[in-house]
Amino acid sequence: MAIQRTLSIIKPDAVAKNVIGQIIARFEGAGLKVVAGRLVHLSAAEAGQFYAVHKERPFFKDLVEFMISGPVFVQVLEGEDAIAKNRDLMGATDPKKAEPGTIRADFAESIDANAVHGSDAPETAAVEIAFFFPGMNVYSR
Ligand code: IDP
């Protein structure tokens, strides 16, 4: 299996709960490395651009409002099969349907406030990483 990079976002609900470290510990425990990371408070334009793929969906406005409701922690995770591994650790989009022991089962309240984002494919990972970390700000280690 190849070494991959994926974009992970710890969303405003989880940042407000002060569980950034606990969530990162899940990634590290599964063998993923944080190779870039920072807190950012998105503007509505940035959140809308990031989630542009969903702009026709009925939940788009609520999603953007939620994503700008407080700071988020954006990070790049690197490791074997990082994209799928991160998605497995996150659990299902709706925390009520997420497997016990997943990040969303343990830290998320609702499908709107669901603690984390993770890229879903190599193409989206590349675009999403470049969105937050253009240029030289990602370090392999
Ligand atoms: P994902 O985050 O598990 O990849 P996506 O389908 O890409 O899920 O949706 C992006 C985000 O939009 C979700 O994490 C969730 O916050 C929100 N979302 C998705 N579906 C719904 C819905 O049916 N109602 C409300 N919010 C939704």
XYZ file of C-alpha atoms and ligand atoms in Angstrom:
168
model
C 0.000 0.000 0.000
C 1.315 3.427 -0.925
C 2.246 6.304 1.361
C -0.407 8.972 0.896
C -1.269 12.407 2.227
C -4.759 13.524 3.164
C -6.343 16.717 4.440
C -7.992 16.507 7.854
C -10.015 19.280 9.469
C -10.943 19.307 13.141
C -14.206 21.243 12.873
C -15.435 24.111 15.127
C -17.447 21.839 17.452
C -14.436 19.678 18.319
C -12.090 22.696 18.611
C -14.603 24.313 21.012
C -14.701 21.081 23.058
C -10.904 21.270 23.435
C -10.328 17.785 21.998
C -7.800 18.660 19.258
C -5.136 16.626 21.053
C -7.401 13.649 21.675
C -8.338 13.530 17.992
C -4.725 13.859 16.827
C -3.839 11.018 19.213
C -6.246 8.766 17.260
C -4.380 9.539 14.036
C -0.972 9.034 15.613
C -2.140 5.806 17.250
C -3.070 4.477 13.815
C 0.379 5.289 12.397
C -0.482 8.553 10.641
C 1.887 11.514 11.022
C 0.914 15.195 11.179
C 3.143 16.806 8.519
C 1.445 20.248 8.546
C -1.081 21.913 10.818
C -2.545 25.237 11.910
C -5.643 26.860 13.370
C -7.640 28.986 10.945
C -10.913 30.888 11.191
C -12.451 30.554 7.737
C -14.400 33.327 6.015
C -17.746 32.467 4.418
C -16.117 32.779 0.989
C -13.339 30.336 1.929
C -15.736 27.802 3.470
C -18.005 28.067 0.418
C -15.068 27.515 -1.904
C -13.808 24.546 0.108
C -17.237 22.878 0.039
C -18.139 24.077 -3.497
C -18.950 20.487 -4.523
C -21.958 20.674 -2.165
C -23.214 24.113 -3.236
C -26.498 22.795 -4.698
C -27.250 20.635 -1.644
C -29.971 21.745 0.806
C -27.522 21.696 3.733
C -24.894 23.921 2.034
C -25.841 27.179 3.813
C -25.905 25.491 7.235
C -22.597 23.751 6.479
C -20.870 27.049 5.620
C -22.366 28.784 8.685
C -21.177 25.962 10.905
C -17.682 25.915 9.422
C -17.234 29.658 10.092
C -18.747 29.525 13.604
C -15.283 29.236 15.168
C -11.698 28.297 14.374
C -10.863 24.953 12.790
C -7.623 22.993 12.969
C -6.447 22.051 9.480
C -3.754 19.437 9.089
C -2.086 17.162 6.588
C -1.788 13.518 7.624
C 0.778 11.268 5.982
C 1.106 7.489 6.069
C 0.246 4.172 4.481
C -3.199 4.323 2.885
C -3.750 7.623 4.734
C -6.952 8.614 2.902
C -8.933 5.458 3.691
C -7.331 5.077 7.124
C -8.432 8.593 8.088
C -11.973 7.946 6.814
C -12.121 4.725 8.870
C -10.947 6.551 11.990
C -13.540 9.324 11.392
C -16.573 7.035 11.086
C -19.814 7.687 9.197
C -20.901 11.256 8.343
C -23.857 10.940 10.736
C -22.400 10.231 14.193
C -25.517 8.234 15.104
C -24.498 5.772 12.376
C -20.763 5.843 13.128
C -19.100 2.687 14.467
C -18.321 2.750 18.194
C -14.779 3.913 18.827
C -14.635 6.178 15.796
C -13.923 9.904 16.184
C -17.450 10.913 15.174
C -19.074 8.338 17.480
C -16.994 9.593 20.394
C -16.824 13.364 19.805
C -19.607 14.465 17.407
C -23.129 15.619 18.240
C -24.963 15.628 14.911
C -24.582 15.330 11.135
C -24.049 19.117 11.027
C -21.535 19.290 13.890
C -19.621 16.116 13.140
C -16.138 16.922 14.486
C -13.927 16.150 11.494
C -13.470 16.347 7.733
C -11.261 14.035 5.702
C -10.459 13.963 1.988
C -12.251 11.138 0.179
C -9.878 10.382 -2.744
C -6.332 11.151 -3.960
C -7.581 13.868 -6.350
C -9.585 15.692 -3.674
C -6.745 15.273 -1.160
C -4.337 17.061 -3.527
C -6.772 19.935 -4.124
C -7.683 20.270 -0.434
C -4.050 20.184 0.752
C -3.123 22.886 -1.774
C -6.116 24.957 -0.595
C -4.741 25.243 2.948
C -1.021 24.577 2.508
C 0.185 26.040 -0.763
C 3.891 25.901 -1.486
C 6.441 24.695 1.008
C 4.478 24.280 4.234
C 4.238 20.488 4.342
C 7.140 18.435 5.715
C 7.630 14.724 5.181
C 9.205 13.041 8.191
P -18.078 13.590 4.836
O -17.678 14.781 5.660
O -18.345 12.375 5.707
O -17.123 13.301 3.696
P -19.904 14.720 2.860
O -21.029 13.960 2.223
O -18.717 15.069 2.023
O -19.495 13.924 4.177
O -20.557 16.037 3.425
C -19.762 17.124 3.879
C -20.325 17.640 5.177
O -21.614 18.203 4.947
C -20.547 16.562 6.250
O -19.400 16.267 7.004
C -21.634 17.187 7.084
O -21.074 18.112 8.023
C -22.446 17.950 6.063
N -23.578 17.134 5.625
C -23.575 16.112 4.773
N -24.808 15.590 4.610
C -25.610 16.329 5.384
C -27.016 16.291 5.637
O -27.772 15.466 5.101
N -27.475 17.225 6.504
C -26.670 18.140 7.114
N -25.332 18.209 6.895
C -24.825 17.313 6.037
